[in-house]
Amino acid sequence: MLVQLIAHTNDPEKTIAAAAKLCYSDAHIETLLDGLTPEKTTAFLQKLSDLGHASPIEHASFTFGIEGVSRTFLAQVTRHRIGSFSVQSQRYVRLEDFRYVIPPEIECIPEAKAQFIRSMNDDAQKYLELVHTLEDAHTARLMAQGLPEKAARAKASKQANEDARFVLPNACETKMVMTMNCRSLQNFFNLRCCNRAQWEIRAVADEMLRLVLPLAPHVFAYAGPRCLTGACPEAHMCCGKQAEVRQKYEQLKSEALKNG
């Protein structure tokens, strides 16, 4: 798994403070950034937090490159609808180099891991066999319709990829570029840093938090699962490890700020 921050709003906290300043003063656009010292920026961010006024933090966004995650992860992360996603297409990219993600609970049981790898190898073989069968059949049909072989093969290749991908497993690796504003990220961290989130998306969320925290420490000061700042909202499904979770994120944030 690889998570990288590839772009972000320049000086995100100052941008947010400028939006907040406009809300709470008679400032003009031409002078909006004037006088926004680090101290005043922090004061505006604290005011937003105290009032629960979240819309100004939507003006800062972060863009991540994510690689080595499964299609299962993709199905979960795209449920966060206030985000932008660009995902490697299985229609246009043929998976000659078939890669997959092994869940930790399978990885740690030798017999299960061996069964899983055999299944993945079988899937890869069946996928490529189906791709070639479809491509040859589509090429022949298109040539019979008058297309030159090279053009027919190129068109048939895409059609083959489009249908053969239906046999690919959820474990199949994918990669994406994802952009979220700070408000969406706070919601993402609330839900996906939780112990009840699936292990893969939780690992991605933790790494994203490590990356954004040094750039917007006041905005993300309380970011993480909801139990960091109050009672667990999961009721009877609570993991029962609130103290452990709080210690984990205290350490994560301390290291992120130190290394950032």
CSV table of C-alpha atoms in Angstrom, one decimal:
chain,number,residue,atom,x,y,z
A,1,MET,CA,0.0,0.0,0.0
A,2,LEU,CA,1.3,3.5,-0.9
A,3,VAL,CA,-0.4,6.7,0.1
A,4,GLN,CA,1.2,10.0,-1.0
A,5,LEU,CA,0.0,13.6,-0.7
A,6,ILE,CA,0.5,15.0,-4.2
A,7,ALA,CA,-1.1,18.4,-4.0
A,8,HIS,CA,-2.9,20.7,-1.5
A,9,THR,CA,-4.3,24.2,-1.1
A,10,ASN,CA,-1.4,26.6,-0.5
A,11,ASP,CA,-1.3,27.6,3.2
A,12,PRO,CA,-4.6,25.8,3.9
A,13,GLU,CA,-5.1,27.2,7.4
A,14,LYS,CA,-4.7,30.8,6.3
A,15,THR,CA,-7.1,30.2,3.4
A,16,ILE,CA,-9.7,28.9,5.9
A,17,ALA,CA,-9.0,31.8,8.3
A,18,ALA,CA,-9.6,34.2,5.4
A,19,ALA,CA,-13.0,32.7,4.7
A,20,ALA,CA,-13.8,32.9,8.4
A,21,LYS,CA,-12.6,36.5,8.6
A,22,LEU,CA,-15.1,37.4,5.8
A,23,CYS,CA,-17.9,35.8,7.7
A,24,TYR,CA,-17.3,37.6,11.0
A,25,SER,CA,-16.0,41.0,10.0
A,26,ASP,CA,-16.5,43.8,7.4
A,27,ALA,CA,-13.3,42.8,5.6
A,28,HIS,CA,-13.1,43.4,1.8
A,29,ILE,CA,-11.8,40.9,-0.6
A,30,GLU,CA,-8.8,43.1,-1.6
A,31,THR,CA,-7.6,43.1,2.0
A,32,LEU,CA,-8.9,39.8,3.2
A,33,LEU,CA,-5.4,38.3,3.7
A,34,ASP,CA,-4.0,41.4,5.3
A,35,GLY,CA,-3.0,41.0,8.9
A,36,LEU,CA,-3.6,37.3,9.0
A,37,THR,CA,-0.7,36.5,11.2
A,38,PRO,CA,-0.2,32.9,12.5
A,39,GLU,CA,-1.7,34.0,15.8
A,40,LYS,CA,-4.8,35.5,14.2
A,41,THR,CA,-5.1,32.5,11.9
A,42,THR,CA,-5.1,30.2,14.9
A,43,ALA,CA,-7.7,32.4,16.6
A,44,PHE,CA,-10.1,32.3,13.7
A,45,LEU,CA,-9.7,28.5,13.5
A,46,GLN,CA,-10.4,28.1,17.2
A,47,LYS,CA,-13.5,30.3,16.8
A,48,LEU,CA,-14.8,28.0,14.0
A,49,SER,CA,-14.2,25.0,16.2
A,50,ASP,CA,-15.9,26.6,19.2
A,51,LEU,CA,-18.9,27.6,17.2
A,52,GLY,CA,-19.1,24.4,15.2
A,53,HIS,CA,-19.0,26.5,12.0
A,54,ALA,CA,-17.6,24.0,9.5
A,55,SER,CA,-18.3,25.5,6.1
A,56,PRO,CA,-15.1,27.7,5.9
A,57,ILE,CA,-12.9,24.6,6.2
A,58,GLU,CA,-14.3,23.4,2.9
A,59,HIS,CA,-12.1,26.0,1.1
A,60,ALA,CA,-8.9,23.9,1.7
A,61,SER,CA,-8.4,20.6,0.0
A,62,PHE,CA,-5.9,17.8,-0.3
A,63,THR,CA,-5.1,15.4,-3.2
A,64,PHE,CA,-3.7,12.0,-2.5
A,65,GLY,CA,-2.2,9.3,-4.8
A,66,ILE,CA,-3.2,5.8,-3.5
A,67,GLU,CA,-1.7,2.6,-4.8
A,68,GLY,CA,-1.7,-1.1,-3.9
A,69,VAL,CA,-5.3,-1.2,-2.6
A,70,SER,CA,-8.0,-3.6,-3.4
A,71,ARG,CA,-11.3,-3.2,-5.4
A,72,THR,CA,-12.9,-3.8,-2.0
A,73,PHE,CA,-11.3,-0.6,-0.7
A,74,LEU,CA,-12.5,1.2,-3.8
A,75,ALA,CA,-16.1,0.2,-3.2
A,76,GLN,CA,-15.8,1.6,0.4
A,77,VAL,CA,-14.0,4.8,-0.3
A,78,THR,CA,-16.3,5.9,-3.1
A,79,ARG,CA,-19.1,5.9,-0.6
A,80,HIS,CA,-17.7,9.2,0.6
A,81,ARG,CA,-19.5,11.2,-2.1
A,82,ILE,CA,-18.1,14.6,-1.2
A,83,GLY,CA,-14.8,13.6,-2.7
A,84,SER,CA,-13.3,13.4,-6.2
A,85,PHE,CA,-11.9,10.1,-7.5
A,86,SER,CA,-9.9,9.2,-10.6
A,87,VAL,CA,-9.4,5.4,-10.7
A,88,GLN,CA,-7.3,3.2,-13.0
A,89,SER,CA,-9.7,1.8,-15.5
A,90,GLN,CA,-10.0,-2.0,-16.1
A,91,ARG,CA,-11.6,-1.2,-19.5
A,92,TYR,CA,-8.5,0.5,-20.8
A,93,VAL,CA,-5.8,-1.2,-18.8
A,94,ARG,CA,-5.3,-4.9,-19.4
A,95,LEU,CA,-4.0,-6.6,-16.2
A,96,GLU,CA,-1.2,-8.6,-17.8
A,97,ASP,CA,0.7,-8.1,-14.5
A,98,PHE,CA,-2.1,-9.3,-12.1
A,99,ARG,CA,-1.6,-8.1,-8.6
A,100,TYR,CA,-3.8,-8.6,-5.6
A,101,VAL,CA,-4.1,-7.7,-1.9
A,102,ILE,CA,-4.0,-10.4,0.8
A,103,PRO,CA,-6.0,-9.7,3.9
A,104,PRO,CA,-3.9,-10.0,7.1
A,105,GLU,CA,-6.2,-12.6,8.6
A,106,ILE,CA,-5.5,-14.8,5.6
A,107,GLU,CA,-1.8,-13.9,5.5
A,108,CYS,CA,-1.3,-15.2,9.0
A,109,ILE,CA,-2.8,-18.7,8.4
A,110,PRO,CA,-0.4,-20.6,6.1
A,111,GLU,CA,-3.1,-23.0,4.7
A,112,ALA,CA,-5.6,-20.2,4.1
A,113,LYS,CA,-2.8,-18.1,2.4
A,114,ALA,CA,-1.9,-21.0,0.1
A,115,GLN,CA,-5.5,-21.5,-0.9
A,116,PHE,CA,-5.9,-17.7,-1.5
A,117,ILE,CA,-2.8,-17.5,-3.7
A,118,ARG,CA,-4.0,-20.6,-5.7
A,119,SER,CA,-7.4,-18.9,-6.2
A,120,MET,CA,-5.7,-15.6,-7.4
A,121,ASN,CA,-3.5,-17.5,-9.8
A,122,ASP,CA,-6.5,-19.3,-11.2
A,123,ASP,CA,-8.4,-16.0,-11.6
A,124,ALA,CA,-5.4,-14.4,-13.4
A,125,GLN,CA,-5.2,-17.3,-15.8
A,126,LYS,CA,-8.9,-17.4,-16.5
A,127,TYR,CA,-9.0,-13.6,-17.0
A,128,LEU,CA,-6.2,-13.7,-19.6
A,129,GLU,CA,-7.7,-16.7,-21.3
A,130,LEU,CA,-11.1,-14.9,-21.5
A,131,VAL,CA,-9.4,-11.7,-22.8
A,132,HIS,CA,-7.7,-13.5,-25.6
A,133,THR,CA,-10.8,-15.5,-26.6
A,134,LEU,CA,-12.9,-12.4,-26.7
A,135,GLU,CA,-10.3,-10.4,-28.5
A,136,ASP,CA,-9.8,-13.0,-31.2
A,137,ALA,CA,-13.6,-13.4,-31.7
A,138,HIS,CA,-14.2,-9.6,-31.9
A,139,THR,CA,-11.3,-9.1,-34.2
A,140,ALA,CA,-12.6,-11.8,-36.6
A,141,ARG,CA,-16.1,-10.2,-36.5
A,142,LEU,CA,-14.8,-6.7,-37.1
A,143,MET,CA,-12.6,-7.8,-40.0
A,144,ALA,CA,-15.6,-9.5,-41.6
A,145,GLN,CA,-17.3,-6.2,-41.4
A,146,GLY,CA,-14.5,-4.6,-43.4
A,147,LEU,CA,-12.1,-3.2,-40.8
A,148,PRO,CA,-8.3,-3.7,-41.5
A,149,GLU,CA,-6.8,-6.2,-39.1
A,150,LYS,CA,-4.8,-3.6,-37.1
A,151,ALA,CA,-7.8,-1.4,-36.5
A,152,ALA,CA,-10.0,-4.4,-35.8
A,153,ARG,CA,-7.5,-5.7,-33.2
A,154,ALA,CA,-7.3,-2.3,-31.4
A,155,LYS,CA,-11.1,-2.0,-31.1
A,156,ALA,CA,-11.5,-5.7,-30.2
A,157,SER,CA,-8.9,-5.3,-27.4
A,158,LYS,CA,-10.9,-2.7,-25.6
A,159,GLN,CA,-14.1,-4.7,-26.0
A,160,ALA,CA,-12.4,-7.8,-24.6
A,161,ASN,CA,-11.1,-5.9,-21.6
A,162,GLU,CA,-14.5,-4.5,-20.9
A,163,ASP,CA,-16.2,-7.9,-20.5
A,164,ALA,CA,-13.3,-10.0,-19.2
A,165,ARG,CA,-13.0,-7.8,-16.1
A,166,PHE,CA,-16.2,-9.3,-14.8
A,167,VAL,CA,-14.2,-12.4,-13.6
A,168,LEU,CA,-11.7,-10.3,-11.6
A,169,PRO,CA,-11.9,-10.7,-7.8
A,170,ASN,CA,-12.3,-8.0,-5.2
A,171,ALA,CA,-8.7,-8.6,-4.1
A,172,CYS,CA,-7.5,-7.2,-7.4
A,173,GLU,CA,-5.2,-4.2,-6.9
A,174,THR,CA,-6.1,-0.8,-8.1
A,175,LYS,CA,-4.8,2.8,-7.8
A,176,MET,CA,-6.4,6.2,-7.7
A,177,VAL,CA,-6.1,9.9,-7.2
A,178,MET,CA,-8.5,11.2,-4.5
A,179,THR,CA,-9.3,14.8,-3.5
A,180,MET,CA,-11.2,15.9,-0.4
A,181,ASN,CA,-11.7,19.2,1.3
A,182,CYS,CA,-11.0,19.5,5.0
A,183,ARG,CA,-14.6,19.1,6.1
A,184,SER,CA,-14.9,15.8,4.1
A,185,LEU,CA,-11.6,14.6,5.5
A,186,GLN,CA,-12.8,15.2,9.1
A,187,ASN,CA,-15.8,13.1,8.4
A,188,PHE,CA,-13.7,10.5,6.6
A,189,PHE,CA,-11.3,10.3,9.6
A,190,ASN,CA,-14.3,10.0,12.0
A,191,LEU,CA,-15.6,7.0,10.2
A,192,ARG,CA,-12.6,5.2,8.8
A,193,CYS,CA,-10.1,5.6,11.6
A,194,CYS,CA,-12.6,3.7,13.9
A,195,ASN,CA,-11.6,0.2,14.9
A,196,ARG,CA,-14.8,-1.0,13.3
A,197,ALA,CA,-13.8,0.2,9.9
A,198,GLN,CA,-12.3,-2.5,7.6
A,199,TRP,CA,-8.5,-2.9,8.1
A,200,GLU,CA,-7.5,-1.7,4.7
A,201,ILE,CA,-9.4,1.6,4.6
A,202,ARG,CA,-8.4,2.2,8.2
A,203,ALA,CA,-4.7,1.9,7.3
A,204,VAL,CA,-5.2,4.4,4.4
A,205,ALA,CA,-7.1,6.8,6.7
A,206,ASP,CA,-4.3,6.7,9.3
A,207,GLU,CA,-1.7,7.5,6.6
A,208,MET,CA,-3.7,10.3,5.2
A,209,LEU,CA,-4.1,11.8,8.7
A,210,ARG,CA,-0.3,11.6,9.1
A,211,LEU,CA,0.2,13.5,5.9
A,212,VAL,CA,-2.3,16.3,6.4
A,213,LEU,CA,-1.7,17.0,10.1
A,214,PRO,CA,1.6,18.9,9.7
A,215,LEU,CA,0.0,21.2,7.1
A,216,ALA,CA,-3.2,21.9,9.0
A,217,PRO,CA,-2.5,21.1,12.7
A,218,HIS,CA,-5.3,23.2,14.1
A,219,VAL,CA,-7.9,22.0,11.6
A,220,PHE,CA,-7.1,18.3,12.3
A,221,ALA,CA,-6.2,18.6,16.0
A,222,TYR,CA,-9.1,16.5,17.0
A,223,ALA,CA,-9.3,14.4,13.8
A,224,GLY,CA,-9.7,10.6,14.1
A,225,PRO,CA,-12.4,8.3,15.4
A,226,ARG,CA,-15.3,10.0,17.3
A,227,CYS,CA,-14.3,8.3,20.5
A,228,LEU,CA,-11.2,10.6,20.8
A,229,THR,CA,-13.5,13.5,21.9
A,230,GLY,CA,-16.5,11.8,23.5
A,231,ALA,CA,-18.3,8.6,24.0
A,232,CYS,CA,-18.2,5.9,21.3
A,233,PRO,CA,-21.2,6.3,18.9
A,234,GLU,CA,-21.2,2.6,18.0
A,235,ALA,CA,-23.4,1.7,21.1
A,236,HIS,CA,-23.4,-2.1,21.6
A,237,MET,CA,-21.0,-2.6,18.7
A,238,CYS,CA,-18.3,-0.6,20.4
A,239,CYS,CA,-14.9,-2.2,20.3
A,240,GLY,CA,-14.4,-1.5,24.0
A,241,LYS,CA,-10.8,-0.2,23.4
A,242,GLN,CA,-11.3,3.6,23.8
A,243,ALA,CA,-8.2,4.1,26.0
A,244,GLU,CA,-6.1,2.1,23.5
A,245,VAL,CA,-7.4,4.1,20.6
A,246,ARG,CA,-6.8,7.4,22.3
A,247,GLN,CA,-3.2,6.4,23.0
A,248,LYS,CA,-2.7,5.3,19.4
A,249,TYR,CA,-3.8,8.6,17.9
A,250,GLU,CA,-2.0,10.7,20.5
A,251,GLN,CA,1.2,8.9,19.4
A,252,LEU,CA,0.3,9.1,15.7
A,253,LYS,CA,-0.3,12.9,15.9
A,254,SER,CA,2.8,13.5,18.0
A,255,GLU,CA,5.0,11.7,15.5
A,256,ALA,CA,3.3,13.3,12.5
A,257,LEU,CA,3.9,16.8,13.9
A,258,LYS,CA,7.5,16.0,14.9
A,259,ASN,CA,8.4,14.5,11.5
A,260,GLY,CA,6.3,16.9,9.4
